[in-house]
mmCIF file of C-alpha atoms in Angstrom:
data_model
loop_
_atom_site.group_PDB
_atom_site.id
_atom_site.type_symbol
_atom_site.label_atom_id
_atom_site.label_comp_id
_atom_site.label_asym_id
_atom_site.label_seq_id
_atom_site.Cartn_x
_atom_site.Cartn_y
_atom_site.Cartn_z
ATOM 1 C CA UNK O 1 -43.734 -25.060 -7.604
ATOM 2 C CA UNK O 2 -43.171 -21.424 -8.439
ATOM 3 C CA UNK O 3 -45.989 -18.893 -8.428
ATOM 4 C CA UNK O 4 -46.004 -18.951 -12.230
ATOM 5 C CA UNK O 5 -46.307 -22.751 -12.289
ATOM 6 C CA UNK O 6 -49.226 -22.639 -9.859
ATOM 7 C CA UNK O 7 -51.058 -19.915 -11.775
ATOM 8 C CA UNK O 8 -50.498 -21.821 -15.037
ATOM 9 C CA UNK O 9 -51.942 -24.884 -13.302
ATOM 10 C CA UNK O 10 -54.958 -22.833 -12.234
ATOM 11 C CA UNK O 11 -55.460 -21.623 -15.806
ATOM 12 C CA UNK O 12 -55.222 -25.205 -17.102
ATOM 13 C CA UNK O 13 -57.782 -26.489 -14.585
ATOM 14 C CA UNK O 14 -60.222 -23.719 -15.487
ATOM 15 C CA UNK O 15 -59.777 -24.544 -19.159
ATOM 16 C CA UNK O 16 -60.880 -28.115 -18.503
ATOM 17 C CA UNK O 17 -64.309 -27.011 -17.284
ATOM 18 C CA UNK O 18 -64.791 -23.945 -19.509
ATOM 19 C CA UNK O 19 -64.563 -24.777 -23.207
ATOM 20 C CA UNK O 20 -64.113 -22.112 -25.860
ATOM 21 C CA UNK O 21 -63.670 -19.149 -23.497
ATOM 22 C CA UNK O 22 -59.877 -18.810 -23.309
ATOM 23 C CA UNK O 23 -59.982 -15.026 -23.343
ATOM 24 C CA UNK O 24 -62.492 -15.014 -20.484
ATOM 25 C CA UNK O 25 -60.266 -17.303 -18.402
ATOM 26 C CA UNK O 26 -57.335 -14.964 -19.007
ATOM 27 C CA UNK O 27 -59.394 -11.911 -18.002
ATOM 28 C CA UNK O 28 -60.550 -13.606 -14.790
ATOM 29 C CA UNK O 29 -56.941 -14.385 -13.913
ATOM 30 C CA UNK O 30 -55.896 -10.816 -14.700
ATOM 31 C CA UNK O 31 -58.599 -9.537 -12.363
ATOM 32 C CA UNK O 32 -57.475 -11.910 -9.629
ATOM 33 C CA UNK O 33 -53.770 -11.095 -9.946
ATOM 34 C CA UNK O 34 -54.323 -7.350 -10.414
ATOM 35 C CA UNK O 35 -56.426 -7.262 -7.231
ATOM 36 C CA UNK O 36 -59.480 -5.820 -8.963
ATOM 37 C CA UNK O 37 -63.208 -6.394 -9.395
ATOM 38 C CA UNK O 38 -64.766 -7.620 -12.633
ATOM 39 C CA UNK O 39 -68.076 -7.064 -14.393
ATOM 40 C CA UNK O 40 -68.827 -10.048 -16.640
ATOM 41 C CA UNK O 41 -71.536 -9.567 -19.254
ATOM 42 C CA UNK O 42 -73.018 -11.988 -21.741
ATOM 43 C CA UNK O 43 -76.214 -13.591 -22.977
ATOM 44 C CA UNK O 44 -77.805 -16.368 -20.900
ATOM 45 C CA UNK O 45 -76.108 -19.766 -21.044
ATOM 46 C CA UNK O 46 -72.616 -18.562 -21.967
ATOM 47 C CA UNK O 47 -70.974 -19.899 -18.768
ATOM 48 C CA UNK O 48 -70.578 -16.598 -16.925
ATOM 49 C CA UNK O 49 -71.377 -18.117 -13.536
ATOM 50 C CA UNK O 50 -69.606 -21.360 -14.391
ATOM 51 C CA UNK O 51 -66.386 -19.506 -15.246
ATOM 52 C CA UNK O 52 -66.359 -17.655 -11.940
ATOM 53 C CA UNK O 53 -67.171 -20.822 -9.994
ATOM 54 C CA UNK O 54 -64.365 -22.650 -11.799
ATOM 55 C CA UNK O 55 -61.904 -20.033 -10.552
ATOM 56 C CA UNK O 56 -63.158 -20.258 -6.970
ATOM 57 C CA UNK O 57 -63.324 -24.078 -6.990
ATOM 58 C CA UNK O 58 -59.679 -24.490 -7.948
ATOM 59 C CA UNK O 59 -58.384 -21.811 -5.576
ATOM 60 C CA UNK O 60 -57.976 -22.149 -1.830
ATOM 61 C CA UNK O 61 -60.603 -19.510 -1.112
ATOM 62 C CA UNK O 62 -64.008 -18.944 0.438
ATOM 63 C CA UNK O 63 -66.683 -18.435 -2.188
ATOM 64 C CA UNK O 64 -70.133 -16.884 -1.834
ATOM 65 C CA UNK O 65 -72.871 -16.244 -4.360
ATOM 66 C CA UNK O 66 -75.437 -13.459 -4.031
ATOM 67 C CA UNK O 67 -78.465 -13.654 -6.319
ATOM 68 C CA UNK O 68 -79.513 -10.047 -6.870
ATOM 69 C CA UNK O 69 -83.293 -9.547 -6.979
ATOM 70 C CA UNK O 70 -85.543 -6.470 -6.697
ATOM 71 C CA UNK O 71 -86.474 -7.293 -3.083
ATOM 72 C CA UNK O 72 -82.875 -7.630 -1.859
ATOM 73 C CA UNK O 73 -81.826 -5.347 1.022
ATOM 74 C CA UNK O 74 -78.360 -3.855 1.692
ATOM 75 C CA UNK O 75 -78.139 -5.834 4.945
ATOM 76 C CA UNK O 76 -78.648 -9.030 2.938
ATOM 77 C CA UNK O 77 -75.272 -8.269 1.359
ATOM 78 C CA UNK O 78 -73.213 -6.665 4.122
ATOM 79 C CA UNK O 79 -74.689 -8.318 7.214
ATOM 80 C CA UNK O 80 -76.303 -6.649 10.203
ATOM 81 C CA UNK O 81 -76.234 -6.185 13.960
ATOM 82 C CA UNK O 82 -78.263 -8.878 15.766
ATOM 83 C CA UNK O 83 -79.504 -8.539 19.351
ATOM 84 C CA UNK O 84 -78.569 -11.465 21.622
ATOM 85 C CA UNK O 85 -79.773 -11.998 25.177
ATOM 86 C CA UNK O 86 -78.514 -14.669 27.558
ATOM 87 C CA UNK O 87 -79.632 -14.486 31.162
ATOM 88 C CA UNK O 88 -78.907 -11.022 32.502
ATOM 89 C CA UNK O 89 -76.557 -10.187 29.647
ATOM 90 C CA UNK O 90 -77.574 -8.720 26.333
ATOM 91 C CA UNK O 91 -75.532 -7.407 23.415
ATOM 92 C CA UNK O 92 -75.551 -6.634 19.731
ATOM 93 C CA UNK O 93 -73.306 -8.831 17.599
ATOM 94 C CA UNK O 94 -72.373 -8.338 13.997
ATOM 95 C CA UNK O 95 -73.455 -11.197 11.754
ATOM 96 C CA UNK O 96 -71.388 -10.990 8.545
ATOM 97 C CA UNK O 97 -73.228 -11.155 5.243
ATOM 98 C CA UNK O 98 -72.170 -13.045 2.110
ATOM 99 C CA UNK O 99 -69.886 -10.171 1.063
ATOM 100 C CA UNK O 100 -67.379 -11.510 3.618
ATOM 101 C CA UNK O 101 -65.702 -14.096 1.399
ATOM 102 C CA UNK O 102 -62.575 -14.216 -0.753
ATOM 103 C CA UNK O 103 -64.449 -14.426 -4.060
ATOM 104 C CA UNK O 104 -67.961 -12.986 -4.219
ATOM 105 C CA UNK O 105 -70.220 -13.702 -7.181
ATOM 106 C CA UNK O 106 -72.814 -10.938 -7.535
ATOM 107 C CA UNK O 107 -75.143 -12.701 -9.949
ATOM 108 C CA UNK O 108 -77.317 -10.467 -12.176
ATOM 109 C CA UNK O 109 -76.229 -7.384 -10.259
ATOM 110 C CA UNK O 110 -78.457 -5.071 -12.294
ATOM 111 C CA UNK O 111 -81.631 -6.719 -10.977
ATOM 112 C CA UNK O 112 -81.307 -5.113 -7.519
ATOM 113 C CA UNK O 113 -82.118 -1.469 -6.634
ATOM 114 C CA UNK O 114 -79.437 1.206 -6.417
ATOM 115 C CA UNK O 115 -79.220 1.106 -2.602
ATOM 116 C CA UNK O 116 -78.249 -2.588 -2.738
ATOM 117 C CA UNK O 117 -75.710 -1.968 -5.493
ATOM 118 C CA UNK O 118 -74.313 0.881 -3.399
ATOM 119 C CA UNK O 119 -73.799 -1.556 -0.516
ATOM 120 C CA UNK O 120 -70.972 -3.029 -2.584
ATOM 121 C CA UNK O 121 -69.174 0.285 -3.189
ATOM 122 C CA UNK O 122 -67.233 0.482 0.072
ATOM 123 C CA UNK O 123 -66.228 -3.175 -0.079
ATOM 124 C CA UNK O 124 -65.080 -2.914 -3.698
ATOM 125 C CA UNK O 125 -63.019 0.255 -3.228
ATOM 126 C CA UNK O 126 -61.893 0.413 0.414
ATOM 127 C CA UNK O 127 -61.994 -3.355 1.086
ATOM 128 C CA UNK O 128 -64.077 -2.830 4.209
ATOM 129 C CA UNK O 129 -67.709 -2.652 5.294
ATOM 130 C CA UNK O 130 -69.124 -0.224 7.853
ATOM 131 C CA UNK O 131 -72.244 -1.314 9.750
ATOM 132 C CA UNK O 132 -73.704 0.555 12.749
ATOM 133 C CA UNK O 133 -70.630 2.770 12.943
ATOM 134 C CA UNK O 134 -68.163 -0.116 13.117
ATOM 135 C CA UNK O 135 -65.746 -0.878 10.273
ATOM 136 C CA UNK O 136 -65.140 -4.511 9.395
ATOM 137 C CA UNK O 137 -62.129 -5.187 7.098
ATOM 138 C CA UNK O 138 -62.246 -7.716 4.289
ATOM 139 C CA UNK O 139 -59.797 -10.580 3.818
ATOM 140 C CA UNK O 140 -56.467 -9.830 2.038
ATOM 141 C CA UNK O 141 -57.716 -11.877 -0.918
ATOM 142 C CA UNK O 142 -61.020 -10.298 -1.891
ATOM 143 C CA UNK O 143 -62.684 -9.639 -5.220
ATOM 144 C CA UNK O 144 -66.195 -9.087 -6.491
ATOM 145 C CA UNK O 145 -67.192 -10.661 -9.781
ATOM 146 C CA UNK O 146 -70.537 -9.358 -10.949
ATOM 147 C CA UNK O 147 -72.559 -10.674 -13.879
ATOM 148 C CA UNK O 148 -75.267 -9.003 -15.883
ATOM 149 C CA UNK O 149 -77.407 -9.830 -18.878
ATOM 150 C CA UNK O 150 -77.300 -7.366 -21.821
ATOM 151 C CA UNK O 151 -80.907 -8.206 -22.813
ATOM 152 C CA UNK O 152 -84.180 -8.216 -20.858
ATOM 153 C CA UNK O 153 -83.606 -4.756 -19.422
ATOM 154 C CA UNK O 154 -87.214 -4.360 -18.261
ATOM 155 C CA UNK O 155 -87.299 -4.353 -14.475
ATOM 156 C CA UNK O 156 -83.554 -3.874 -14.089
ATOM 157 C CA UNK O 157 -81.592 -1.048 -12.488
ATOM 158 C CA UNK O 158 -78.606 0.196 -14.540
ATOM 159 C CA UNK O 159 -75.412 0.403 -12.531
ATOM 160 C CA UNK O 160 -74.485 3.955 -11.461
ATOM 161 C CA UNK O 161 -71.378 5.455 -13.022
ATOM 162 C CA UNK O 162 -69.597 5.505 -9.640
ATOM 163 C CA UNK O 163 -69.928 1.753 -9.345
ATOM 164 C CA UNK O 164 -69.090 1.015 -12.981
ATOM 165 C CA UNK O 165 -65.822 2.909 -12.536
ATOM 166 C CA UNK O 166 -64.881 0.682 -9.596
ATOM 167 C CA UNK O 167 -64.772 -2.395 -11.811
ATOM 168 C CA UNK O 168 -61.250 -2.984 -13.030
ATOM 169 C CA UNK O 169 -62.519 -4.522 -16.269
ATOM 170 C CA UNK O 170 -65.788 -5.092 -18.085
ATOM 171 C CA UNK O 171 -65.501 -8.530 -19.694
ATOM 172 C CA UNK O 172 -67.793 -9.576 -22.546
ATOM 173 C CA UNK O 173 -68.585 -13.243 -23.198
ATOM 174 C CA UNK O 174 -69.630 -14.183 -26.724
ATOM 175 C CA UNK O 175 -70.858 -17.364 -28.389
ATOM 176 C CA UNK O 176 -68.225 -20.120 -28.707
ATOM 177 C CA UNK O 177 -67.205 -21.561 -32.103
ATOM 178 C CA UNK O 178 -69.142 -24.637 -33.272
ATOM 179 C CA UNK O 179 -66.165 -26.933 -32.656
ATOM 180 C CA UNK O 180 -65.927 -25.779 -29.045
ATOM 181 C CA UNK O 181 -69.676 -26.172 -28.577
ATOM 182 C CA UNK O 182 -69.344 -29.847 -29.496
ATOM 183 C CA UNK O 183 -66.751 -30.168 -26.734
ATOM 184 C CA UNK O 184 -69.149 -28.419 -24.334
ATOM 185 C CA UNK O 185 -71.811 -31.049 -25.083
ATOM 186 C CA UNK O 186 -69.357 -33.852 -24.377
ATOM 187 C CA UNK O 187 -68.078 -32.215 -21.188
ATOM 188 C CA UNK O 188 -71.523 -31.663 -19.677
ATOM 189 C CA UNK O 189 -72.617 -35.183 -20.667
ATOM 190 C CA UNK O 190 -69.564 -36.634 -18.918
ATOM 191 C CA UNK O 191 -70.280 -34.561 -15.800
ATOM 192 C CA UNK O 192 -73.890 -35.770 -15.708
ATOM 193 C CA UNK O 193 -72.826 -39.412 -16.071
ATOM 194 C CA UNK O 194 -70.252 -39.005 -13.286
ATOM 195 C CA UNK O 195 -72.859 -37.393 -11.024
ATOM 196 C CA UNK O 196 -75.391 -40.186 -11.623
ATOM 197 C CA UNK O 197 -72.735 -42.837 -10.981
ATOM 198 C CA UNK O 198 -71.958 -41.212 -7.638
ATOM 199 C CA UNK O 199 -75.642 -41.084 -6.656
ATOM 200 C CA UNK O 200 -76.144 -44.735 -7.574
ATOM 201 C CA UNK O 201 -73.229 -45.968 -5.518
ATOM 202 C CA UNK O 202 -71.022 -46.510 -8.545
ATOM 203 C CA UNK O 203 -67.292 -46.090 -8.781
ATOM 204 C CA UNK O 204 -65.898 -43.457 -6.446
ATOM 205 C CA UNK O 205 -64.948 -40.245 -8.219
ATOM 206 C CA UNK O 206 -61.272 -39.536 -8.692
ATOM 207 C CA UNK O 207 -59.595 -37.558 -5.943
ATOM 208 C CA UNK O 208 -59.899 -33.821 -6.443
ATOM 209 C CA UNK O 209 -56.593 -32.085 -7.057
ATOM 210 C CA UNK O 210 -55.268 -29.944 -4.223
ATOM 211 C CA UNK O 211 -56.524 -26.365 -4.469
ATOM 212 C CA UNK O 212 -54.057 -23.664 -5.481
ATOM 213 C CA UNK O 213 -53.002 -21.870 -2.261
ATOM 214 C CA UNK O 214 -53.695 -18.163 -1.794
ATOM 215 C CA UNK O 215 -49.988 -17.592 -1.258
ATOM 216 C CA UNK O 216 -49.448 -18.328 -4.958
ATOM 217 C CA UNK O 217 -51.641 -15.327 -5.791
ATOM 218 C CA UNK O 218 -49.782 -13.055 -3.385
ATOM 219 C CA UNK O 219 -46.393 -14.256 -4.705
ATOM 220 C CA UNK O 220 -47.544 -13.638 -8.288
ATOM 221 C CA UNK O 221 -48.706 -10.132 -7.355
ATOM 222 C CA UNK O 222 -45.267 -9.390 -5.918
ATOM 223 C CA UNK O 223 -43.631 -10.481 -9.194
ATOM 224 C CA UNK O 224 -46.124 -8.445 -11.219
ATOM 225 C CA UNK O 225 -45.250 -5.405 -9.119
ATOM 226 C CA UNK O 226 -41.664 -5.723 -10.340
ATOM 227 C CA UNK O 227 -42.611 -5.809 -14.053
ATOM 228 C CA UNK O 228 -40.750 -3.046 -15.913
ATOM 229 C CA UNK O 229 -42.817 -0.270 -17.503
ATOM 230 C CA UNK O 230 -40.908 2.159 -19.704
ATOM 231 C CA UNK O 231 -41.529 5.902 -19.792
ATOM 232 C CA UNK O 232 -42.882 5.570 -23.321
ATOM 233 C CA UNK O 233 -45.447 2.945 -22.246
ATOM 234 C CA UNK O 234 -46.510 5.086 -19.274
ATOM 235 C CA UNK O 235 -47.069 8.053 -21.599
ATOM 236 C CA UNK O 236 -48.915 5.800 -24.078
ATOM 237 C CA UNK O 237 -51.382 4.687 -21.378
ATOM 238 C CA UNK O 238 -51.977 8.269 -20.275
ATOM 239 C CA UNK O 239 -52.423 9.419 -23.888
ATOM 240 C CA UNK O 240 -55.042 6.716 -24.541
ATOM 241 C CA UNK O 241 -57.101 7.836 -21.576
ATOM 242 C CA UNK O 242 -56.589 11.521 -22.329
ATOM 243 C CA UNK O 243 -57.877 10.959 -25.868
ATOM 244 C CA UNK O 244 -61.270 10.085 -24.388
ATOM 245 C CA UNK O 245 -61.374 13.527 -22.727
ATOM 246 C CA UNK O 246 -60.283 15.638 -25.706
ATOM 247 C CA UNK O 247 -61.707 13.629 -28.637
ATOM 248 C CA UNK O 248 -61.820 16.719 -30.875
ATOM 249 C CA UNK O 249 -58.052 16.433 -31.320
ATOM 250 C CA UNK O 250 -58.294 12.891 -32.696
ATOM 251 C CA UNK O 251 -60.281 12.913 -35.905
ATOM 252 C CA UNK O 252 -63.870 13.744 -36.796
ATOM 253 C CA UNK O 253 -65.668 10.676 -35.443
ATOM 254 C CA UNK O 254 -64.521 10.581 -31.829
ATOM 255 C CA UNK O 255 -65.996 14.031 -30.962
ATOM 256 C CA UNK O 256 -69.376 12.842 -32.288
ATOM 257 C CA UNK O 257 -69.205 9.613 -30.301
ATOM 258 C CA UNK O 258 -67.736 10.497 -26.898
ATOM 259 C CA UNK O 259 -69.667 12.614 -24.415
ATOM 260 C CA UNK O 260 -67.842 11.673 -21.187
ATOM 261 C CA UNK O 261 -64.234 10.508 -21.021
ATOM 262 C CA UNK O 262 -62.563 8.019 -18.715
ATOM 263 C CA UNK O 263 -61.384 8.846 -15.185
ATOM 264 C CA UNK O 264 -57.826 8.422 -13.825
ATOM 265 C CA UNK O 265 -58.923 4.971 -12.633
ATOM 266 C CA UNK O 266 -58.692 3.950 -16.292
ATOM 267 C CA UNK O 267 -54.974 4.830 -16.412
ATOM 268 C CA UNK O 268 -54.351 2.897 -13.210
ATOM 269 C CA UNK O 269 -56.280 -0.075 -14.575
ATOM 270 C CA UNK O 270 -54.301 -0.037 -17.834
ATOM 271 C CA UNK O 271 -51.080 -0.135 -15.797
ATOM 272 C CA UNK O 272 -52.214 -2.979 -13.514
ATOM 273 C CA UNK O 273 -53.757 -5.081 -16.255
ATOM 274 C CA UNK O 274 -50.931 -4.395 -18.702
ATOM 275 C CA UNK O 275 -48.303 -5.607 -16.214
ATOM 276 C CA UNK O 276 -50.390 -8.665 -15.371
ATOM 277 C CA UNK O 277 -50.916 -9.470 -19.062
ATOM 278 C CA UNK O 278 -47.160 -9.266 -19.624
ATOM 279 C CA UNK O 279 -46.479 -11.527 -16.609
ATOM 280 C CA UNK O 280 -48.949 -14.147 -17.843
ATOM 281 C CA UNK O 281 -47.166 -14.044 -21.207
ATOM 282 C CA UNK O 282 -43.869 -14.805 -19.453
ATOM 283 C CA UNK O 283 -42.246 -11.396 -19.930
ATOM 284 C CA UNK O 284 -40.697 -9.076 -17.336
ATOM 285 C CA UNK O 285 -41.595 -5.897 -19.239
ATOM 286 C CA UNK O 286 -44.767 -4.364 -20.681
ATOM 287 C CA UNK O 287 -45.106 -4.327 -24.449
ATOM 288 C CA UNK O 288 -47.490 -2.007 -26.374
ATOM 289 C CA UNK O 289 -49.458 -5.103 -27.383
ATOM 290 C CA UNK O 290 -50.201 -5.763 -23.702
ATOM 291 C CA UNK O 291 -51.900 -2.383 -23.463
ATOM 292 C CA UNK O 292 -53.804 -2.810 -26.719
ATOM 293 C CA UNK O 293 -54.972 -6.285 -25.681
ATOM 294 C CA UNK O 294 -56.628 -5.166 -22.463
ATOM 295 C CA UNK O 295 -57.675 -1.627 -23.490
ATOM 296 C CA UNK O 296 -61.225 -2.616 -24.599
ATOM 297 C CA UNK O 297 -61.923 -4.398 -21.293
ATOM 298 C CA UNK O 298 -60.586 -1.455 -19.286
ATOM 299 C CA UNK O 299 -62.278 1.347 -21.237
ATOM 300 C CA UNK O 300 -65.594 0.016 -22.574
ATOM 301 C CA UNK O 301 -67.521 0.676 -19.333
ATOM 302 C CA UNK O 302 -65.849 4.000 -18.612
ATOM 303 C CA UNK O 303 -66.947 5.847 -21.744
ATOM 304 C CA UNK O 304 -70.126 7.890 -21.958
ATOM 305 C CA UNK O 305 -71.388 7.802 -25.549
ATOM 306 C CA UNK O 306 -73.439 10.555 -27.174
ATOM 307 C CA UNK O 307 -77.020 10.087 -28.343
ATOM 308 C CA UNK O 308 -75.695 10.372 -31.892
ATOM 309 C CA UNK O 309 -73.353 7.427 -31.352
ATOM 310 C CA UNK O 310 -76.111 5.347 -29.799
ATOM 311 C CA UNK O 311 -78.431 6.224 -32.667
ATOM 312 C CA UNK O 312 -75.836 5.087 -35.176
ATOM 313 C CA UNK O 313 -75.299 1.838 -33.301
ATOM 314 C CA UNK O 314 -71.714 2.696 -32.376
ATOM 315 C CA UNK O 315 -70.454 0.405 -29.614
ATOM 316 C CA UNK O 316 -67.860 1.277 -26.954
ATOM 317 C CA UNK O 317 -65.542 -1.312 -28.508
ATOM 318 C CA UNK O 318 -65.676 0.509 -31.840
ATOM 319 C CA UNK O 319 -64.807 3.753 -30.058
ATOM 320 C CA UNK O 320 -61.853 2.109 -28.282
ATOM 321 C CA UNK O 321 -60.681 0.626 -31.588
ATOM 322 C CA UNK O 322 -60.700 4.087 -33.156
ATOM 323 C CA UNK O 323 -58.784 5.522 -30.183
ATOM 324 C CA UNK O 324 -56.112 2.830 -30.579
ATOM 325 C CA UNK O 325 -55.805 3.766 -34.251
ATOM 326 C CA UNK O 326 -55.533 7.503 -33.580
ATOM 327 C CA UNK O 327 -53.157 7.534 -30.570
ATOM 328 C CA UNK O 328 -49.541 6.826 -31.426
ATOM 329 C CA UNK O 329 -46.821 5.431 -29.172
ATOM 330 C CA UNK O 330 -44.324 8.272 -28.759
#
């Protein structure tokens, strides 16, 4: 099977366990293939954790889950030096923490203090962790997928801007349509029946399909690296990001809404995600629609809105929509 066939198979398998969240599945795959970290946000019960687990379950990869709580320590994430003594010999050995996995689920990341969140910064950006003066590299396939709840903000710790910027995309999960929710009921009921049959010594479950190998991801990344990006598309991506920095040149509303523009990481993310979106669509070139499709996910967490915008209930997505209207492809 080609890399595209294997990635399509991965997408199909995820779709079997996540009903009504096709866009979320696509964004998770884009994050995986673009070698980035994702922040997934949604109300409780919308399958945030399930979606990430579905990706890890069907991929040949080590998976770890970190439940972020107010009493979590940085060493609980990165690992620590442990003193060992055997006979006359004694030494400190590094015991890796749960961050040392291929896919790391940082569940409810905003419930831990800033020092714990900061423990992820080096791993997310440099793909390494430094403990007691020694640097420990991460695996070639490594990504952090963090979740957070947009409500119940009491007792939480908002993510610092430096960490928000390190997320390739900020993915929002919304309620599924009623028809899809019916399918969710049937799916979960079938899973519960299968689990009870296994516990009661019933029929043996069907053999699990072979996990998608990591090499398929690396092969897909190589093909994505060869996707053609025209000069006009490159300028379009840069113009979109630049519009967040000089909003006064793009209408009357944007200057009232935007206080802080996006960093150059936004341009790089648009390029990576745009090429990946085109590859998933089966094209060998980036189309303007690829950029428009992923622009909200790339920009929504990189914009600092004014108090006036927040008072008017203006969302980052509305700001991005206005930017897409105002900036032309030259």
